[in-house]
Amino acid sequence: MSDVLISEVGPRDGLQNCKSIMPTAQKLRWIEAAATAGLREVEVGSFVNPKLLPQVADTAEVVAGARCIDGLEIAVLVPNIRGARAAVEAGAHKMTLPLSVSETHSIKNVNRTHAQMLEEARAIKTLLAETDAGNRPHFEVSLSTLFGCTIEGTVSEAKIATLTEELTAIGVDEIGLSDTTGYANPVSVRQMIRLTRSIAGDEKINGIHLHNTRGLGLANALAAFEEGLTTFDSSLGGLGGCPTAPGASGNIVTEDLVYMFEAIGVSTGVDIEGLLECRKIVEAALPDEELFGFIPEAGRPLGAVY
């Protein structure tokens, strides 16, 4: 039993920021290799308008293929009730609705105000209540741009608290914390975890999505772990970013995140060598995209057993 869950978001968040379009078969090879390396949750795509993000236009096919992988939790992003219906029909195990605490970013990202996004969350909650329990995905709402917005700057804690209260009242399964723009630091990570947990309760706040835009990604992950969070999003090779948040570069690198936790005695259940084999698949499929990471370059220290 691992101490933390590493959720691989590269096939969704990573690919949506790439110019290249990875074929479905290559995506499934990536996802299968990730599962073989010990990753238990993979965000495989998003049910968005394919004209806007052609990189994930095949999400339903990818979900169907990934469902053949034993023990893998298949996660997807949905921007609205239409996407949620598609996720249920495809057989996803988890869906995440992004709610930007910066209303300006929310309008730019999903063309919805806060009030409209809360209505989407209510509609999804109703949909899931009408869905057979065996086919009902876990429903997370992610508080995006939580640590700052490239358009609005800092968002007030009062606004964040209000949105957290609303989501708690709606009864979503989980509220995720997301540093969409790479603005977070270890102090602000601790503050936001404490703020949201004081409203929603510890059981609703388990995971965090971090970017490494300013080099603080791993430090922020460690701070979140020390505050009690147990689920961490990351992307193989640090692929990713937010197309609607200028300057928000890649996610934290899965290979480096796994190494950090294993090096300090926190079990991830993930094999680093398996991740490096997985990386080869992605490198071959995306020859024009730059991959990042220190462990892939430097390797583990001599004599290391993790």
PDB file of C-alpha atoms in Angstrom:
ATOM      1  CA  MET A   1       0.000   0.000   0.000  1.00  0.00           C
ATOM      2  CA  SER A   2       1.527   3.321  -1.051  1.00  0.00           C
ATOM      3  CA  ASP A   3       1.552   6.455   1.098  1.00  0.00           C
ATOM      4  CA  VAL A   4       0.606   8.814  -1.744  1.00  0.00           C
ATOM      5  CA  LEU A   5      -1.204   8.597  -5.066  1.00  0.00           C
ATOM      6  CA  ILE A   6       0.556  10.038  -8.102  1.00  0.00           C
ATOM      7  CA  SER A   7      -2.013  10.961 -10.750  1.00  0.00           C
ATOM      8  CA  GLU A   8      -0.442  11.101 -14.209  1.00  0.00           C
ATOM      9  CA  VAL A   9      -2.058  13.949 -16.175  1.00  0.00           C
ATOM     10  CA  GLY A  10       0.238  13.997 -19.204  1.00  0.00           C
ATOM     11  CA  PRO A  11      -2.202  12.371 -21.653  1.00  0.00           C
ATOM     12  CA  ARG A  12      -4.616  15.229 -20.941  1.00  0.00           C
ATOM     13  CA  ASP A  13      -2.902  18.301 -19.518  1.00  0.00           C
ATOM     14  CA  GLY A  14       0.398  17.531 -21.198  1.00  0.00           C
ATOM     15  CA  LEU A  15      -0.933  16.887 -24.682  1.00  0.00           C
ATOM     16  CA  GLN A  16      -3.385  19.797 -24.710  1.00  0.00           C
ATOM     17  CA  ASN A  17      -0.437  22.193 -24.708  1.00  0.00           C
ATOM     18  CA  CYS A  18       1.477  20.373 -27.460  1.00  0.00           C
ATOM     19  CA  LYS A  19       1.430  21.315 -31.118  1.00  0.00           C
ATOM     20  CA  SER A  20       1.655  17.650 -32.025  1.00  0.00           C
ATOM     21  CA  ILE A  21      -1.387  15.360 -32.022  1.00  0.00           C
ATOM     22  CA  MET A  22      -0.542  11.938 -30.633  1.00  0.00           C
ATOM     23  CA  PRO A  23      -2.353   9.026 -32.311  1.00  0.00           C
ATOM     24  CA  THR A  24      -4.799   7.077 -30.155  1.00  0.00           C
ATOM     25  CA  ALA A  25      -2.721   3.901 -30.291  1.00  0.00           C
ATOM     26  CA  GLN A  26       0.341   5.759 -29.000  1.00  0.00           C
ATOM     27  CA  LYS A  27      -1.672   7.298 -26.176  1.00  0.00           C
ATOM     28  CA  LEU A  28      -2.810   3.848 -25.116  1.00  0.00           C
ATOM     29  CA  ARG A  29       0.777   2.550 -25.242  1.00  0.00           C
ATOM     30  CA  TRP A  30       1.755   5.440 -22.951  1.00  0.00           C
ATOM     31  CA  ILE A  31      -1.114   4.776 -20.545  1.00  0.00           C
ATOM     32  CA  GLU A  32      -0.429   1.040 -20.436  1.00  0.00           C
ATOM     33  CA  ALA A  33       3.282   1.652 -19.772  1.00  0.00           C
ATOM     34  CA  ALA A  34       2.383   4.104 -17.023  1.00  0.00           C
ATOM     35  CA  ALA A  35       0.168   1.491 -15.380  1.00  0.00           C
ATOM     36  CA  THR A  36       2.914  -1.117 -15.733  1.00  0.00           C
ATOM     37  CA  ALA A  37       5.266   1.260 -13.922  1.00  0.00           C
ATOM     38  CA  GLY A  38       2.810   1.354 -11.013  1.00  0.00           C
ATOM     39  CA  LEU A  39       0.778   4.483 -11.654  1.00  0.00           C
ATOM     40  CA  ARG A  40      -2.775   3.775 -10.481  1.00  0.00           C
ATOM     41  CA  GLU A  41      -4.548   6.864 -11.825  1.00  0.00           C
ATOM     42  CA  VAL A  42      -4.158   8.477 -15.246  1.00  0.00           C
ATOM     43  CA  GLU A  43      -6.068  11.475 -16.594  1.00  0.00           C
ATOM     44  CA  VAL A  44      -6.475  10.259 -20.155  1.00  0.00           C
ATOM     45  CA  GLY A  45      -8.212  13.201 -21.834  1.00  0.00           C
ATOM     46  CA  SER A  46     -10.975  15.781 -21.679  1.00  0.00           C
ATOM     47  CA  PHE A  47     -14.461  15.979 -23.112  1.00  0.00           C
ATOM     48  CA  VAL A  48     -14.176  19.429 -24.631  1.00  0.00           C
ATOM     49  CA  ASN A  49     -15.005  20.810 -28.064  1.00  0.00           C
ATOM     50  CA  PRO A  50     -12.592  18.965 -30.400  1.00  0.00           C
ATOM     51  CA  LYS A  51     -12.330  22.071 -32.574  1.00  0.00           C
ATOM     52  CA  LEU A  52     -10.779  23.887 -29.624  1.00  0.00           C
ATOM     53  CA  LEU A  53      -8.476  21.069 -28.509  1.00  0.00           C
ATOM     54  CA  PRO A  54      -7.979  18.540 -31.311  1.00  0.00           C
ATOM     55  CA  GLN A  55      -5.208  16.921 -29.241  1.00  0.00           C
ATOM     56  CA  VAL A  56      -7.876  15.258 -27.071  1.00  0.00           C
ATOM     57  CA  ALA A  57     -10.617  14.725 -29.674  1.00  0.00           C
ATOM     58  CA  ASP A  58     -10.318  10.940 -29.241  1.00  0.00           C
ATOM     59  CA  THR A  59     -10.949  10.912 -25.478  1.00  0.00           C
ATOM     60  CA  ALA A  60     -13.911   8.509 -25.673  1.00  0.00           C
ATOM     61  CA  GLU A  61     -11.791   6.007 -27.628  1.00  0.00           C
ATOM     62  CA  VAL A  62      -8.909   6.397 -25.189  1.00  0.00           C
ATOM     63  CA  VAL A  63     -11.196   5.806 -22.202  1.00  0.00           C
ATOM     64  CA  ALA A  64     -12.568   2.673 -23.861  1.00  0.00           C
ATOM     65  CA  GLY A  65      -9.069   1.340 -24.534  1.00  0.00           C
ATOM     66  CA  ALA A  66      -7.772   2.220 -21.075  1.00  0.00           C
ATOM     67  CA  ARG A  67     -10.657   0.407 -19.387  1.00  0.00           C
ATOM     68  CA  CYS A  68      -8.972  -2.842 -20.480  1.00  0.00           C
ATOM     69  CA  ILE A  69      -6.043  -2.113 -18.132  1.00  0.00           C
ATOM     70  CA  ASP A  70      -6.616  -3.890 -14.816  1.00  0.00           C
ATOM     71  CA  GLY A  71      -6.580  -1.752 -11.691  1.00  0.00           C
ATOM     72  CA  LEU A  72      -6.271   1.597 -13.461  1.00  0.00           C
ATOM     73  CA  GLU A  73      -8.410   4.541 -12.369  1.00  0.00           C
ATOM     74  CA  ILE A  74      -9.340   6.472 -15.511  1.00  0.00           C
ATOM     75  CA  ALA A  75      -9.782  10.204 -14.977  1.00  0.00           C
ATOM     76  CA  VAL A  76     -11.018  12.853 -17.408  1.00  0.00           C
ATOM     77  CA  LEU A  77     -11.656  16.596 -17.397  1.00  0.00           C
ATOM     78  CA  VAL A  78     -15.134  17.914 -18.182  1.00  0.00           C
ATOM     79  CA  PRO A  79     -15.961  21.617 -18.677  1.00  0.00           C
ATOM     80  CA  ASN A  80     -19.746  21.309 -18.346  1.00  0.00           C
ATOM     81  CA  ILE A  81     -22.743  18.979 -18.080  1.00  0.00           C
ATOM     82  CA  ARG A  82     -22.379  17.937 -21.723  1.00  0.00           C
ATOM     83  CA  GLY A  83     -18.852  16.753 -21.060  1.00  0.00           C
ATOM     84  CA  ALA A  84     -20.001  15.002 -17.894  1.00  0.00           C
ATOM     85  CA  ARG A  85     -22.623  13.039 -19.830  1.00  0.00           C
ATOM     86  CA  ALA A  86     -19.975  12.000 -22.329  1.00  0.00           C
ATOM     87  CA  ALA A  87     -17.674  10.911 -19.488  1.00  0.00           C
ATOM     88  CA  VAL A  88     -20.393   8.760 -17.936  1.00  0.00           C
ATOM     89  CA  GLU A  89     -21.244   7.199 -21.309  1.00  0.00           C
ATOM     90  CA  ALA A  90     -17.574   6.452 -22.003  1.00  0.00           C
ATOM     91  CA  GLY A  91     -17.085   4.774 -18.623  1.00  0.00           C
ATOM     92  CA  ALA A  92     -14.624   7.128 -16.905  1.00  0.00           C
ATOM     93  CA  HIS A  93     -13.995   6.442 -13.217  1.00  0.00           C
ATOM     94  CA  LYS A  94     -13.336  10.050 -12.229  1.00  0.00           C
ATOM     95  CA  MET A  95     -14.271  13.431 -13.684  1.00  0.00           C
ATOM     96  CA  THR A  96     -12.898  16.856 -12.814  1.00  0.00           C
ATOM     97  CA  LEU A  97     -14.739  20.106 -13.447  1.00  0.00           C
ATOM     98  CA  PRO A  98     -12.383  23.138 -13.469  1.00  0.00           C
ATOM     99  CA  LEU A  99     -13.717  26.137 -11.550  1.00  0.00           C
ATOM    100  CA  SER A 100     -11.336  29.081 -11.827  1.00  0.00           C
ATOM    101  CA  VAL A 101     -11.472  31.252  -8.713  1.00  0.00           C
ATOM    102  CA  SER A 102     -10.506  34.086 -11.072  1.00  0.00           C
ATOM    103  CA  GLU A 103     -13.793  34.806 -12.809  1.00  0.00           C
ATOM    104  CA  THR A 104     -11.983  36.470 -15.703  1.00  0.00           C
ATOM    105  CA  HIS A 105     -10.019  33.281 -16.295  1.00  0.00           C
ATOM    106  CA  SER A 106     -13.177  31.192 -15.965  1.00  0.00           C
ATOM    107  CA  ILE A 107     -14.845  33.181 -18.735  1.00  0.00           C
ATOM    108  CA  LYS A 108     -11.766  32.910 -20.933  1.00  0.00           C
ATOM    109  CA  ASN A 109     -11.203  29.218 -20.190  1.00  0.00           C
ATOM    110  CA  VAL A 110     -14.727  27.738 -20.281  1.00  0.00           C
ATOM    111  CA  ASN A 111     -16.904  30.748 -21.191  1.00  0.00           C
ATOM    112  CA  ARG A 112     -18.735  30.591 -17.861  1.00  0.00           C
ATOM    113  CA  THR A 113     -19.111  32.965 -14.905  1.00  0.00           C
ATOM    114  CA  HIS A 114     -18.856  31.654 -11.348  1.00  0.00           C
ATOM    115  CA  ALA A 115     -22.632  31.467 -11.066  1.00  0.00           C
ATOM    116  CA  GLN A 116     -22.842  29.507 -14.311  1.00  0.00           C
ATOM    117  CA  MET A 117     -20.088  27.090 -13.259  1.00  0.00           C
ATOM    118  CA  LEU A 118     -21.837  26.425  -9.958  1.00  0.00           C
ATOM    119  CA  GLU A 119     -24.989  25.632 -11.940  1.00  0.00           C
ATOM    120  CA  GLU A 120     -22.935  23.212 -14.055  1.00  0.00           C
ATOM    121  CA  ALA A 121     -21.717  21.540 -10.845  1.00  0.00           C
ATOM    122  CA  ARG A 122     -25.294  21.204  -9.591  1.00  0.00           C
ATOM    123  CA  ALA A 123     -26.414  19.741 -12.916  1.00  0.00           C
ATOM    124  CA  ILE A 124     -23.577  17.212 -12.845  1.00  0.00           C
ATOM    125  CA  LYS A 125     -24.434  16.280  -9.267  1.00  0.00           C
ATOM    126  CA  THR A 126     -28.040  15.635 -10.375  1.00  0.00           C
ATOM    127  CA  LEU A 127     -26.830  13.581 -13.348  1.00  0.00           C
ATOM    128  CA  LEU A 128     -24.708  11.413 -11.091  1.00  0.00           C
ATOM    129  CA  ALA A 129     -27.536  10.929  -8.613  1.00  0.00           C
ATOM    130  CA  GLU A 130     -29.551   9.464 -11.508  1.00  0.00           C
ATOM    131  CA  THR A 131     -26.663   7.241 -12.627  1.00  0.00           C
ATOM    132  CA  ASP A 132     -26.349   3.644 -11.456  1.00  0.00           C
ATOM    133  CA  ALA A 133     -23.836   3.466  -8.607  1.00  0.00           C
ATOM    134  CA  GLY A 134     -21.660   1.000 -10.491  1.00  0.00           C
ATOM    135  CA  ASN A 135     -21.225   3.468 -13.364  1.00  0.00           C
ATOM    136  CA  ARG A 136     -21.021   6.675 -11.325  1.00  0.00           C
ATOM    137  CA  PRO A 137     -17.688   8.517 -11.620  1.00  0.00           C
ATOM    138  CA  HIS A 138     -16.040  10.191  -8.669  1.00  0.00           C
ATOM    139  CA  PHE A 139     -16.850  13.899  -9.023  1.00  0.00           C
ATOM    140  CA  GLU A 140     -14.126  16.425  -8.283  1.00  0.00           C
ATOM    141  CA  VAL A 141     -14.283  20.186  -8.768  1.00  0.00           C
ATOM    142  CA  SER A 142     -10.858  21.770  -9.083  1.00  0.00           C
ATOM    143  CA  LEU A 143     -10.321  25.293  -7.756  1.00  0.00           C
ATOM    144  CA  SER A 144      -8.135  26.547 -10.590  1.00  0.00           C
ATOM    145  CA  THR A 145      -5.931  29.685 -10.513  1.00  0.00           C
ATOM    146  CA  LEU A 146      -6.134  29.248  -6.746  1.00  0.00           C
ATOM    147  CA  PHE A 147      -2.761  30.813  -6.054  1.00  0.00           C
ATOM    148  CA  GLY A 148      -3.009  33.653  -8.542  1.00  0.00           C
ATOM    149  CA  CYS A 149      -4.122  34.486 -12.053  1.00  0.00           C
ATOM    150  CA  THR A 150      -2.109  35.823 -14.989  1.00  0.00           C
ATOM    151  CA  ILE A 151      -5.079  38.070 -15.815  1.00  0.00           C
ATOM    152  CA  GLU A 152      -6.468  39.195 -12.434  1.00  0.00           C
ATOM    153  CA  GLY A 153      -3.486  38.627 -10.170  1.00  0.00           C
ATOM    154  CA  THR A 154      -4.253  37.541  -6.602  1.00  0.00           C
ATOM    155  CA  VAL A 155      -7.812  36.406  -5.875  1.00  0.00           C
ATOM    156  CA  SER A 156      -9.179  37.291  -2.444  1.00  0.00           C
ATOM    157  CA  GLU A 157      -9.446  34.625   0.232  1.00  0.00           C
ATOM    158  CA  ALA A 158     -13.040  35.735   0.757  1.00  0.00           C
ATOM    159  CA  LYS A 159     -13.901  34.753  -2.824  1.00  0.00           C
ATOM    160  CA  ILE A 160     -12.076  31.437  -2.461  1.00  0.00           C
ATOM    161  CA  ALA A 161     -13.914  30.741   0.803  1.00  0.00           C
ATOM    162  CA  THR A 162     -17.285  31.524  -0.781  1.00  0.00           C
ATOM    163  CA  LEU A 163     -16.687  29.181  -3.704  1.00  0.00           C
ATOM    164  CA  THR A 164     -15.491  26.430  -1.355  1.00  0.00           C
ATOM    165  CA  GLU A 165     -18.660  26.865   0.733  1.00  0.00           C
ATOM    166  CA  GLU A 166     -20.829  26.658  -2.394  1.00  0.00           C
ATOM    167  CA  LEU A 167     -19.147  23.467  -3.621  1.00  0.00           C
ATOM    168  CA  THR A 168     -19.415  21.892  -0.185  1.00  0.00           C
ATOM    169  CA  ALA A 169     -23.132  22.689  -0.101  1.00  0.00           C
ATOM    170  CA  ILE A 170     -23.610  21.182  -3.579  1.00  0.00           C
ATOM    171  CA  GLY A 171     -22.049  17.981  -2.262  1.00  0.00           C
ATOM    172  CA  VAL A 172     -19.238  17.326  -4.729  1.00  0.00           C
ATOM    173  CA  ASP A 173     -17.134  14.297  -3.836  1.00  0.00           C
ATOM    174  CA  GLU A 174     -13.861  16.203  -3.715  1.00  0.00           C
ATOM    175  CA  ILE A 175     -12.451  19.707  -4.101  1.00  0.00           C
ATOM    176  CA  GLY A 176      -9.049  19.824  -5.786  1.00  0.00           C
ATOM    177  CA  LEU A 177      -6.521  22.627  -5.402  1.00  0.00           C
ATOM    178  CA  SER A 178      -4.825  23.812  -8.586  1.00  0.00           C
ATOM    179  CA  ASP A 179      -1.854  26.104  -9.162  1.00  0.00           C
ATOM    180  CA  THR A 180      -2.800  26.656 -12.801  1.00  0.00           C
ATOM    181  CA  THR A 181      -0.350  29.516 -13.288  1.00  0.00           C
ATOM    182  CA  GLY A 182       2.660  28.359 -11.272  1.00  0.00           C
ATOM    183  CA  TYR A 183       2.266  31.187  -8.734  1.00  0.00           C
ATOM    184  CA  ALA A 184       2.270  29.034  -5.581  1.00  0.00           C
ATOM    185  CA  ASN A 185       4.997  28.804  -2.962  1.00  0.00           C
ATOM    186  CA  PRO A 186       5.206  26.505   0.081  1.00  0.00           C
ATOM    187  CA  VAL A 187       3.730  29.118   2.419  1.00  0.00           C
ATOM    188  CA  SER A 188       0.735  29.848   0.191  1.00  0.00           C
ATOM    189  CA  VAL A 189       0.208  26.115  -0.365  1.00  0.00           C
ATOM    190  CA  ARG A 190      -0.087  25.592   3.381  1.00  0.00           C
ATOM    191  CA  GLN A 191      -2.400  28.589   3.721  1.00  0.00           C
ATOM    192  CA  MET A 192      -4.787  27.437   0.999  1.00  0.00           C
ATOM    193  CA  ILE A 193      -4.954  23.878   2.298  1.00  0.00           C
ATOM    194  CA  ARG A 194      -5.800  25.151   5.769  1.00  0.00           C
ATOM    195  CA  LEU A 195      -8.365  27.642   4.440  1.00  0.00           C
ATOM    196  CA  THR A 196     -10.243  25.190   2.233  1.00  0.00           C
ATOM    197  CA  ARG A 197     -10.111  22.359   4.766  1.00  0.00           C
ATOM    198  CA  SER A 198     -11.476  24.646   7.480  1.00  0.00           C
ATOM    199  CA  ILE A 199     -14.592  25.026   5.317  1.00  0.00           C
ATOM    200  CA  ALA A 200     -14.979  21.732   3.440  1.00  0.00           C
ATOM    201  CA  GLY A 201     -13.341  19.337   5.916  1.00  0.00           C
ATOM    202  CA  ASP A 202     -10.223  17.239   5.559  1.00  0.00           C
ATOM    203  CA  GLU A 203     -11.992  14.423   3.713  1.00  0.00           C
ATOM    204  CA  LYS A 204     -12.967  16.706   0.797  1.00  0.00           C
ATOM    205  CA  ILE A 205      -9.496  18.184   0.245  1.00  0.00           C
ATOM    206  CA  ASN A 206      -7.046  15.454  -0.753  1.00  0.00           C
ATOM    207  CA  GLY A 207      -5.273  16.464  -3.958  1.00  0.00           C
ATOM    208  CA  ILE A 208      -3.249  19.225  -5.548  1.00  0.00           C
ATOM    209  CA  HIS A 209      -2.259  20.099  -9.110  1.00  0.00           C
ATOM    210  CA  LEU A 210       1.043  21.964  -9.352  1.00  0.00           C
ATOM    211  CA  HIS A 211       3.088  23.596 -12.072  1.00  0.00           C
ATOM    212  CA  ASN A 212       6.831  24.173 -12.016  1.00  0.00           C
ATOM    213  CA  THR A 213       6.770  27.520 -13.805  1.00  0.00           C
ATOM    214  CA  ARG A 214       9.041  29.204 -11.254  1.00  0.00           C
ATOM    215  CA  GLY A 215      10.930  26.148 -10.009  1.00  0.00           C
ATOM    216  CA  LEU A 216       8.933  25.590  -6.811  1.00  0.00           C
ATOM    217  CA  GLY A 217       6.860  22.602  -7.906  1.00  0.00           C
ATOM    218  CA  LEU A 218       8.532  19.926  -5.762  1.00  0.00           C
ATOM    219  CA  ALA A 219       8.864  22.241  -2.766  1.00  0.00           C
ATOM    220  CA  ASN A 220       5.145  22.929  -3.027  1.00  0.00           C
ATOM    221  CA  ALA A 221       4.364  19.207  -3.291  1.00  0.00           C
ATOM    222  CA  LEU A 222       6.367  18.499  -0.135  1.00  0.00           C
ATOM    223  CA  ALA A 223       4.585  21.308   1.728  1.00  0.00           C
ATOM    224  CA  ALA A 224       1.216  19.887   0.628  1.00  0.00           C
ATOM    225  CA  PHE A 225       2.223  16.399   1.786  1.00  0.00           C
ATOM    226  CA  GLU A 226       3.275  17.746   5.159  1.00  0.00           C
ATOM    227  CA  GLU A 227      -0.166  19.385   5.436  1.00  0.00           C
ATOM    228  CA  GLY A 228      -1.807  16.002   4.874  1.00  0.00           C
ATOM    229  CA  LEU A 229      -2.621  15.872   1.166  1.00  0.00           C
ATOM    230  CA  THR A 230      -2.120  12.479  -0.453  1.00  0.00           C
ATOM    231  CA  THR A 231      -2.895  12.893  -4.182  1.00  0.00           C
ATOM    232  CA  PHE A 232      -0.490  14.727  -6.473  1.00  0.00           C
ATOM    233  CA  ASP A 233      -0.954  15.477 -10.160  1.00  0.00           C
ATOM    234  CA  SER A 234       2.142  15.381 -12.347  1.00  0.00           C
ATOM    235  CA  SER A 235       3.072  14.898 -15.971  1.00  0.00           C
ATOM    236  CA  LEU A 236       5.688  12.649 -17.537  1.00  0.00           C
ATOM    237  CA  GLY A 237       8.557  14.837 -18.702  1.00  0.00           C
ATOM    238  CA  GLY A 238       6.835  17.927 -17.318  1.00  0.00           C
ATOM    239  CA  LEU A 239       4.615  18.254 -20.370  1.00  0.00           C
ATOM    240  CA  GLY A 240       1.727  20.651 -20.071  1.00  0.00           C
ATOM    241  CA  GLY A 241       0.528  24.093 -19.165  1.00  0.00           C
ATOM    242  CA  CYS A 242      -2.652  26.088 -19.529  1.00  0.00           C
ATOM    243  CA  PRO A 243      -3.481  27.420 -23.017  1.00  0.00           C
ATOM    244  CA  THR A 244      -5.582  30.221 -21.497  1.00  0.00           C
ATOM    245  CA  ALA A 245      -3.036  31.317 -18.878  1.00  0.00           C
ATOM    246  CA  PRO A 246      -0.129  32.996 -20.703  1.00  0.00           C
ATOM    247  CA  GLY A 247       3.271  32.024 -19.301  1.00  0.00           C
ATOM    248  CA  ALA A 248       2.019  29.049 -17.311  1.00  0.00           C
ATOM    249  CA  SER A 249       4.528  26.401 -18.302  1.00  0.00           C
ATOM    250  CA  GLY A 250       4.671  22.709 -17.557  1.00  0.00           C
ATOM    251  CA  ASN A 251       3.457  20.499 -14.762  1.00  0.00           C
ATOM    252  CA  ILE A 252       5.772  19.021 -12.179  1.00  0.00           C
ATOM    253  CA  VAL A 253       7.731  16.110 -13.641  1.00  0.00           C
ATOM    254  CA  THR A 254       6.359  12.693 -12.677  1.00  0.00           C
ATOM    255  CA  GLU A 255       9.818  11.103 -12.657  1.00  0.00           C
ATOM    256  CA  ASP A 256      11.213  13.767 -10.284  1.00  0.00           C
ATOM    257  CA  LEU A 257       8.146  13.756  -8.024  1.00  0.00           C
ATOM    258  CA  VAL A 258       8.305   9.981  -7.592  1.00  0.00           C
ATOM    259  CA  TYR A 259      12.037  10.183  -6.877  1.00  0.00           C
ATOM    260  CA  MET A 260      11.568  12.897  -4.241  1.00  0.00           C
ATOM    261  CA  PHE A 261       8.936  10.958  -2.344  1.00  0.00           C
ATOM    262  CA  GLU A 262      10.767   7.628  -2.527  1.00  0.00           C
ATOM    263  CA  ALA A 263      14.042   9.282  -1.471  1.00  0.00           C
ATOM    264  CA  ILE A 264      12.467  10.557   1.762  1.00  0.00           C
ATOM    265  CA  GLY A 265      10.770   7.248   2.529  1.00  0.00           C
ATOM    266  CA  VAL A 266       7.275   8.034   1.223  1.00  0.00           C
ATOM    267  CA  SER A 267       5.981   5.123  -0.837  1.00  0.00           C
ATOM    268  CA  THR A 268       4.431   5.907  -4.232  1.00  0.00           C
ATOM    269  CA  GLY A 269       4.111   2.367  -5.557  1.00  0.00           C
ATOM    270  CA  VAL A 270       5.766   3.590  -8.765  1.00  0.00           C
ATOM    271  CA  ASP A 271       8.921   2.154 -10.312  1.00  0.00           C
ATOM    272  CA  ILE A 272      11.266   4.859 -11.588  1.00  0.00           C
ATOM    273  CA  GLU A 273      12.891   2.572 -14.146  1.00  0.00           C
ATOM    274  CA  GLY A 274       9.438   1.768 -15.478  1.00  0.00           C
ATOM    275  CA  LEU A 275       8.743   5.489 -15.812  1.00  0.00           C
ATOM    276  CA  LEU A 276      11.915   5.929 -17.836  1.00  0.00           C
ATOM    277  CA  GLU A 277      10.761   3.177 -20.204  1.00  0.00           C
ATOM    278  CA  CYS A 278       7.420   4.950 -20.446  1.00  0.00           C
ATOM    279  CA  ARG A 279       9.261   8.170 -21.252  1.00  0.00           C
ATOM    280  CA  LYS A 280      10.863   6.508 -24.295  1.00  0.00           C
ATOM    281  CA  ILE A 281       7.394   5.862 -25.722  1.00  0.00           C
ATOM    282  CA  VAL A 282       6.438   9.516 -25.314  1.00  0.00           C
ATOM    283  CA  GLU A 283       9.741  10.738 -26.765  1.00  0.00           C
ATOM    284  CA  ALA A 284       9.247   8.572 -29.837  1.00  0.00           C
ATOM    285  CA  ALA A 285       5.644   9.688 -30.303  1.00  0.00           C
ATOM    286  CA  LEU A 286       6.385  13.406 -29.773  1.00  0.00           C
ATOM    287  CA  PRO A 287       9.805  13.995 -31.357  1.00  0.00           C
ATOM    288  CA  ASP A 288       9.227  17.742 -31.674  1.00  0.00           C
ATOM    289  CA  GLU A 289       8.249  18.315 -28.028  1.00  0.00           C
ATOM    290  CA  GLU A 290      10.756  19.067 -25.261  1.00  0.00           C
ATOM    291  CA  LEU A 291      10.666  16.829 -22.181  1.00  0.00           C
ATOM    292  CA  PHE A 292      12.059  17.929 -18.837  1.00  0.00           C
ATOM    293  CA  GLY A 293      13.278  16.270 -15.661  1.00  0.00           C
ATOM    294  CA  PHE A 294      16.400  15.911 -13.543  1.00  0.00           C
ATOM    295  CA  ILE A 295      16.179  12.193 -12.750  1.00  0.00           C
ATOM    296  CA  PRO A 296      16.003  11.191 -16.433  1.00  0.00           C
ATOM    297  CA  GLU A 297      19.222  13.182 -16.996  1.00  0.00           C
ATOM    298  CA  ALA A 298      21.202  12.505 -13.804  1.00  0.00           C
ATOM    299  CA  GLY A 299      19.849   9.107 -12.737  1.00  0.00           C
ATOM    300  CA  ARG A 300      19.583   7.934  -9.166  1.00  0.00           C
ATOM    301  CA  PRO A 301      22.557   8.240  -6.794  1.00  0.00           C
ATOM    302  CA  LEU A 302      24.989   5.314  -6.696  1.00  0.00           C
ATOM    303  CA  GLY A 303      23.780   2.751  -4.188  1.00  0.00           C
ATOM    304  CA  ALA A 304      20.232   4.128  -3.964  1.00  0.00           C
ATOM    305  CA  VAL A 305      17.670   1.389  -3.362  1.00  0.00           C
ATOM    306  CA  TYR A 306      14.562   3.493  -4.106  1.00  0.00           C
TER     307      TYR A 306
END
